[in-house]
Amino acid sequence: MHACEARQSRRGATTLLVCDQNLLIDCKVVRMMHNMSAHQALASITEHLNGCHNVFLDMGANIGMHARFLFEPGRYPRTWYWEHPYAELFDRIFGQNRNLSALCTVEFEPNPRHEKRLTELQHVYAGHGWKVLYLPFGVSDHHGVSNFHLNEFASNSSANEDYAFSMYEKSGSTKSFRLKMLDVQDIMRRVGSRLLPDTASQRSPPIVMIKMDIEGGEFSVIPQMLTHGVLCHQVDYITMEFHTHWNTTMVSSQDTRLAPDDVRPFRDALMHMMHATSLDRSCRLKEVLTIDDESYIHDGQPLE
């Protein structure tokens, strides 16, 4: 059994969390995170980000490797750019000698099989004075719950930290979960309304960066961010991966789905609008990048 394993209730309406008692992090803490409501999650974002100059939002955090790249770059050397692009990217955006005390991250990851790892990451980093908040939620265009599928046989997903875990089911998936979602607009309102530190102590304007890898959910989240001006007014940089390989793609919380032949044209239209937003001088958005970084998919470094 994983340290904390999600199991469906007998009626299938809720997801239960069964924990091994031999944990570095107390089981009660993990269960508290698992049972958090959307209201509590949004309040925790507000509390966490107050006083943060720069913010990194990891939407689809998996086991939290991008937080590790950001706070501990020396542990994850880069041999060439395309193997580990975030090494250069974080150095360019936040600086090679970045002030870690002025930087805050939020890790959004609904997969219950990663709860213990991400709770432990938050705990260990807090001991260093690094502000990392883990929330066991997916990111969507609505609050509520959605079905997620383990897809353990897709691209050998189970052996690769469940990287095919998604709202979309691939053939052969044996486990499904009902998991909680947060509305991206409400998330970004908390980011935009955070209390900034004394500007006299900061040499550069505040930065908000998003990494989005939500396995097809981007087709509902990005249109909302464009329509409501979130990308224009509240984000400086966004990196993401579009997942066009699912058979159908949901484009709204009303479960409207694209035909397979329409997925790539819709992706191209979204990319065109995102790049146009980055070129609009009235907008804050500076750069849109479609990249992925699985160079250290299993980490390989201790949490200490």
PDB file of C-alpha atoms in Angstrom, residues 93-235:
ATOM      1  CA  ILE A  93      12.480  34.818 -14.337  1.00  0.00           C
ATOM      2  CA  PHE A  94      13.314  34.794 -10.624  1.00  0.00           C
ATOM      3  CA  GLY A  95      17.092  35.283 -10.812  1.00  0.00           C
ATOM      4  CA  GLN A  96      20.038  32.950 -10.279  1.00  0.00           C
ATOM      5  CA  ASN A  97      20.511  34.321  -6.779  1.00  0.00           C
ATOM      6  CA  ARG A  98      16.802  34.594  -6.076  1.00  0.00           C
ATOM      7  CA  ASN A  99      15.540  35.702  -2.683  1.00  0.00           C
ATOM      8  CA  LEU A 100      13.773  32.558  -1.460  1.00  0.00           C
ATOM      9  CA  SER A 101      12.209  34.383   1.482  1.00  0.00           C
ATOM     10  CA  ALA A 102      10.295  36.614  -0.977  1.00  0.00           C
ATOM     11  CA  LEU A 103       9.050  33.670  -3.054  1.00  0.00           C
ATOM     12  CA  CYS A 104       5.903  31.622  -2.339  1.00  0.00           C
ATOM     13  CA  THR A 105       4.499  28.610  -4.151  1.00  0.00           C
ATOM     14  CA  VAL A 106       1.145  26.839  -4.167  1.00  0.00           C
ATOM     15  CA  GLU A 107       1.054  23.189  -5.242  1.00  0.00           C
ATOM     16  CA  PHE A 108      -2.306  22.042  -6.655  1.00  0.00           C
ATOM     17  CA  GLU A 109      -2.496  18.260  -7.012  1.00  0.00           C
ATOM     18  CA  PRO A 110      -5.720  16.192  -6.723  1.00  0.00           C
ATOM     19  CA  ASN A 111      -4.082  12.753  -6.939  1.00  0.00           C
ATOM     20  CA  PRO A 112      -4.503  11.240  -3.440  1.00  0.00           C
ATOM     21  CA  ARG A 113      -1.521   8.959  -4.021  1.00  0.00           C
ATOM     22  CA  HIS A 114       0.743  12.033  -3.789  1.00  0.00           C
ATOM     23  CA  GLU A 115      -0.742  13.477  -0.587  1.00  0.00           C
ATOM     24  CA  LYS A 116       1.864  12.113   1.779  1.00  0.00           C
ATOM     25  CA  ARG A 117       4.786  13.238  -0.401  1.00  0.00           C
ATOM     26  CA  LEU A 118       3.453  16.778  -0.917  1.00  0.00           C
ATOM     27  CA  THR A 119       2.479  17.204   2.737  1.00  0.00           C
ATOM     28  CA  GLU A 120       6.000  16.141   3.671  1.00  0.00           C
ATOM     29  CA  LEU A 121       7.483  18.570   1.122  1.00  0.00           C
ATOM     30  CA  GLN A 122       5.495  21.438   2.639  1.00  0.00           C
ATOM     31  CA  HIS A 123       6.593  20.425   6.143  1.00  0.00           C
ATOM     32  CA  VAL A 124      10.297  20.065   5.318  1.00  0.00           C
ATOM     33  CA  TYR A 125      10.441  23.321   3.371  1.00  0.00           C
ATOM     34  CA  ALA A 126       8.704  25.195   6.185  1.00  0.00           C
ATOM     35  CA  GLY A 127      11.641  24.148   8.349  1.00  0.00           C
ATOM     36  CA  HIS A 128      13.920  26.058   5.969  1.00  0.00           C
ATOM     37  CA  GLY A 129      11.637  29.097   6.029  1.00  0.00           C
ATOM     38  CA  TRP A 130      10.447  28.409   2.452  1.00  0.00           C
ATOM     39  CA  LYS A 131       6.762  29.057   1.827  1.00  0.00           C
ATOM     40  CA  VAL A 132       5.173  26.111   0.006  1.00  0.00           C
ATOM     41  CA  LEU A 133       1.449  25.398   0.313  1.00  0.00           C
ATOM     42  CA  TYR A 134       0.041  22.076  -0.871  1.00  0.00           C
ATOM     43  CA  LEU A 135      -3.661  21.833  -1.710  1.00  0.00           C
ATOM     44  CA  PRO A 136      -5.277  18.469  -2.667  1.00  0.00           C
ATOM     45  CA  PHE A 137      -7.461  20.046  -5.361  1.00  0.00           C
ATOM     46  CA  GLY A 138      -7.655  20.095  -9.126  1.00  0.00           C
ATOM     47  CA  VAL A 139      -7.900  23.393 -10.997  1.00  0.00           C
ATOM     48  CA  SER A 140     -11.000  23.949 -13.107  1.00  0.00           C
ATOM     49  CA  ASP A 141     -13.488  26.543 -14.346  1.00  0.00           C
ATOM     50  CA  HIS A 142     -15.785  25.732 -11.418  1.00  0.00           C
ATOM     51  CA  HIS A 143     -15.882  24.640  -7.797  1.00  0.00           C
ATOM     52  CA  GLY A 144     -17.135  21.141  -7.092  1.00  0.00           C
ATOM     53  CA  VAL A 145     -16.021  17.572  -7.709  1.00  0.00           C
ATOM     54  CA  SER A 146     -14.937  15.710 -10.828  1.00  0.00           C
ATOM     55  CA  ASN A 147     -14.176  12.126 -11.746  1.00  0.00           C
ATOM     56  CA  PHE A 148     -10.480  11.310 -12.089  1.00  0.00           C
ATOM     57  CA  HIS A 149      -8.948   8.158 -13.516  1.00  0.00           C
ATOM     58  CA  LEU A 150      -5.665   6.552 -12.571  1.00  0.00           C
ATOM     59  CA  ASN A 151      -4.924   5.414 -16.159  1.00  0.00           C
ATOM     60  CA  GLU A 152      -2.144   3.264 -14.777  1.00  0.00           C
ATOM     61  CA  PHE A 153      -1.495   1.441 -18.060  1.00  0.00           C
ATOM     62  CA  ALA A 154      -1.279   4.588 -20.228  1.00  0.00           C
ATOM     63  CA  SER A 155       2.394   5.151 -21.143  1.00  0.00           C
ATOM     64  CA  ASN A 156       3.384   3.057 -18.124  1.00  0.00           C
ATOM     65  CA  SER A 157       1.883   5.747 -15.892  1.00  0.00           C
ATOM     66  CA  SER A 158       2.046   3.917 -12.564  1.00  0.00           C
ATOM     67  CA  ALA A 159       5.800   3.457 -12.956  1.00  0.00           C
ATOM     68  CA  ASN A 160       6.145   7.186 -13.721  1.00  0.00           C
ATOM     69  CA  GLU A 161       4.456   8.834 -10.721  1.00  0.00           C
ATOM     70  CA  ASP A 162       0.939   8.531 -12.220  1.00  0.00           C
ATOM     71  CA  TYR A 163       1.673  11.131 -14.869  1.00  0.00           C
ATOM     72  CA  ALA A 164      -1.423  10.091 -16.881  1.00  0.00           C
ATOM     73  CA  PHE A 165      -3.770  10.697 -13.908  1.00  0.00           C
ATOM     74  CA  SER A 166      -6.612  12.671 -15.472  1.00  0.00           C
ATOM     75  CA  MET A 167     -10.307  13.489 -15.726  1.00  0.00           C
ATOM     76  CA  TYR A 168     -10.206  11.543 -18.995  1.00  0.00           C
ATOM     77  CA  GLU A 169     -10.218   7.771 -18.972  1.00  0.00           C
ATOM     78  CA  LYS A 170      -7.825   5.737 -21.055  1.00  0.00           C
ATOM     79  CA  SER A 171      -8.585   2.080 -21.775  1.00  0.00           C
ATOM     80  CA  GLY A 172      -7.630  -0.261 -18.988  1.00  0.00           C
ATOM     81  CA  SER A 173      -7.858   2.203 -16.098  1.00  0.00           C
ATOM     82  CA  THR A 174      -8.845   0.251 -12.982  1.00  0.00           C
ATOM     83  CA  LYS A 175      -9.338   3.034 -10.442  1.00  0.00           C
ATOM     84  CA  SER A 176     -11.452   6.180 -10.459  1.00  0.00           C
ATOM     85  CA  PHE A 177     -11.951   8.850  -7.811  1.00  0.00           C
ATOM     86  CA  ARG A 178     -14.343  11.717  -7.082  1.00  0.00           C
ATOM     87  CA  LEU A 179     -12.018  14.598  -6.241  1.00  0.00           C
ATOM     88  CA  LYS A 180     -12.334  18.272  -5.400  1.00  0.00           C
ATOM     89  CA  MET A 181     -11.854  21.183  -7.781  1.00  0.00           C
ATOM     90  CA  LEU A 182     -11.126  24.894  -7.298  1.00  0.00           C
ATOM     91  CA  ASP A 183     -12.272  27.623  -9.677  1.00  0.00           C
ATOM     92  CA  VAL A 184      -9.224  29.249 -11.286  1.00  0.00           C
ATOM     93  CA  GLN A 185     -10.832  32.694 -11.057  1.00  0.00           C
ATOM     94  CA  ASP A 186     -11.187  32.430  -7.297  1.00  0.00           C
ATOM     95  CA  ILE A 187      -7.596  31.226  -7.004  1.00  0.00           C
ATOM     96  CA  MET A 188      -6.319  34.195  -8.988  1.00  0.00           C
ATOM     97  CA  ARG A 189      -8.418  36.664  -7.000  1.00  0.00           C
ATOM     98  CA  ARG A 190      -6.536  35.541  -3.888  1.00  0.00           C
ATOM     99  CA  VAL A 191      -3.225  35.925  -5.683  1.00  0.00           C
ATOM    100  CA  GLY A 192      -4.095  39.399  -6.932  1.00  0.00           C
ATOM    101  CA  SER A 193      -5.362  40.630  -3.567  1.00  0.00           C
ATOM    102  CA  ARG A 194      -2.388  39.445  -1.494  1.00  0.00           C
ATOM    103  CA  LEU A 195      -0.655  41.966   0.730  1.00  0.00           C
ATOM    104  CA  LEU A 196       2.718  42.778  -0.806  1.00  0.00           C
ATOM    105  CA  PRO A 197       5.813  43.378   1.311  1.00  0.00           C
ATOM    106  CA  ASP A 198       7.407  46.794   1.644  1.00  0.00           C
ATOM    107  CA  THR A 199       8.248  47.731  -1.960  1.00  0.00           C
ATOM    108  CA  ALA A 200      11.305  49.657  -0.793  1.00  0.00           C
ATOM    109  CA  SER A 201      12.977  46.334   0.037  1.00  0.00           C
ATOM    110  CA  GLN A 202      12.316  44.878  -3.435  1.00  0.00           C
ATOM    111  CA  ARG A 203      14.318  45.813  -6.524  1.00  0.00           C
ATOM    112  CA  SER A 204      11.833  44.539  -9.123  1.00  0.00           C
ATOM    113  CA  PRO A 205       8.060  44.423  -9.675  1.00  0.00           C
ATOM    114  CA  PRO A 206       6.231  41.400  -8.243  1.00  0.00           C
ATOM    115  CA  ILE A 207       6.032  38.310 -10.447  1.00  0.00           C
ATOM    116  CA  VAL A 208       3.244  35.740 -10.805  1.00  0.00           C
ATOM    117  CA  MET A 209       4.135  32.605 -12.735  1.00  0.00           C
ATOM    118  CA  ILE A 210       1.888  29.620 -13.507  1.00  0.00           C
ATOM    119  CA  LYS A 211       2.943  26.134 -14.548  1.00  0.00           C
ATOM    120  CA  MET A 212      -0.096  24.264 -15.881  1.00  0.00           C
ATOM    121  CA  ASP A 213      -0.012  20.521 -16.533  1.00  0.00           C
ATOM    122  CA  ILE A 214      -3.552  19.337 -15.817  1.00  0.00           C
ATOM    123  CA  GLU A 215      -3.931  16.525 -18.355  1.00  0.00           C
ATOM    124  CA  GLY A 216      -6.655  17.980 -20.581  1.00  0.00           C
ATOM    125  CA  GLY A 217      -8.245  20.293 -18.005  1.00  0.00           C
ATOM    126  CA  GLU A 218      -6.498  23.220 -19.698  1.00  0.00           C
ATOM    127  CA  PHE A 219      -9.176  23.169 -22.411  1.00  0.00           C
ATOM    128  CA  SER A 220     -11.735  24.436 -19.888  1.00  0.00           C
ATOM    129  CA  VAL A 221      -9.435  26.542 -17.682  1.00  0.00           C
ATOM    130  CA  ILE A 222      -7.609  28.607 -20.335  1.00  0.00           C
ATOM    131  CA  PRO A 223     -10.798  29.889 -22.044  1.00  0.00           C
ATOM    132  CA  GLN A 224     -12.055  31.146 -18.685  1.00  0.00           C
ATOM    133  CA  MET A 225      -8.736  32.843 -17.947  1.00  0.00           C
ATOM    134  CA  LEU A 226      -8.840  34.553 -21.339  1.00  0.00           C
ATOM    135  CA  THR A 227     -12.506  35.524 -21.190  1.00  0.00           C
ATOM    136  CA  HIS A 228     -12.282  37.109 -17.740  1.00  0.00           C
ATOM    137  CA  GLY A 229      -8.935  38.848 -18.229  1.00  0.00           C
ATOM    138  CA  VAL A 230      -7.044  36.685 -15.748  1.00  0.00           C
ATOM    139  CA  LEU A 231      -4.118  36.088 -18.109  1.00  0.00           C
ATOM    140  CA  CYS A 232      -4.031  39.725 -19.145  1.00  0.00           C
ATOM    141  CA  HIS A 233      -4.148  41.351 -15.718  1.00  0.00           C
ATOM    142  CA  GLN A 234      -2.929  38.840 -13.126  1.00  0.00           C
ATOM    143  CA  VAL A 235      -0.211  36.653 -14.693  1.00  0.00           C
TER     144      VAL A 235
END
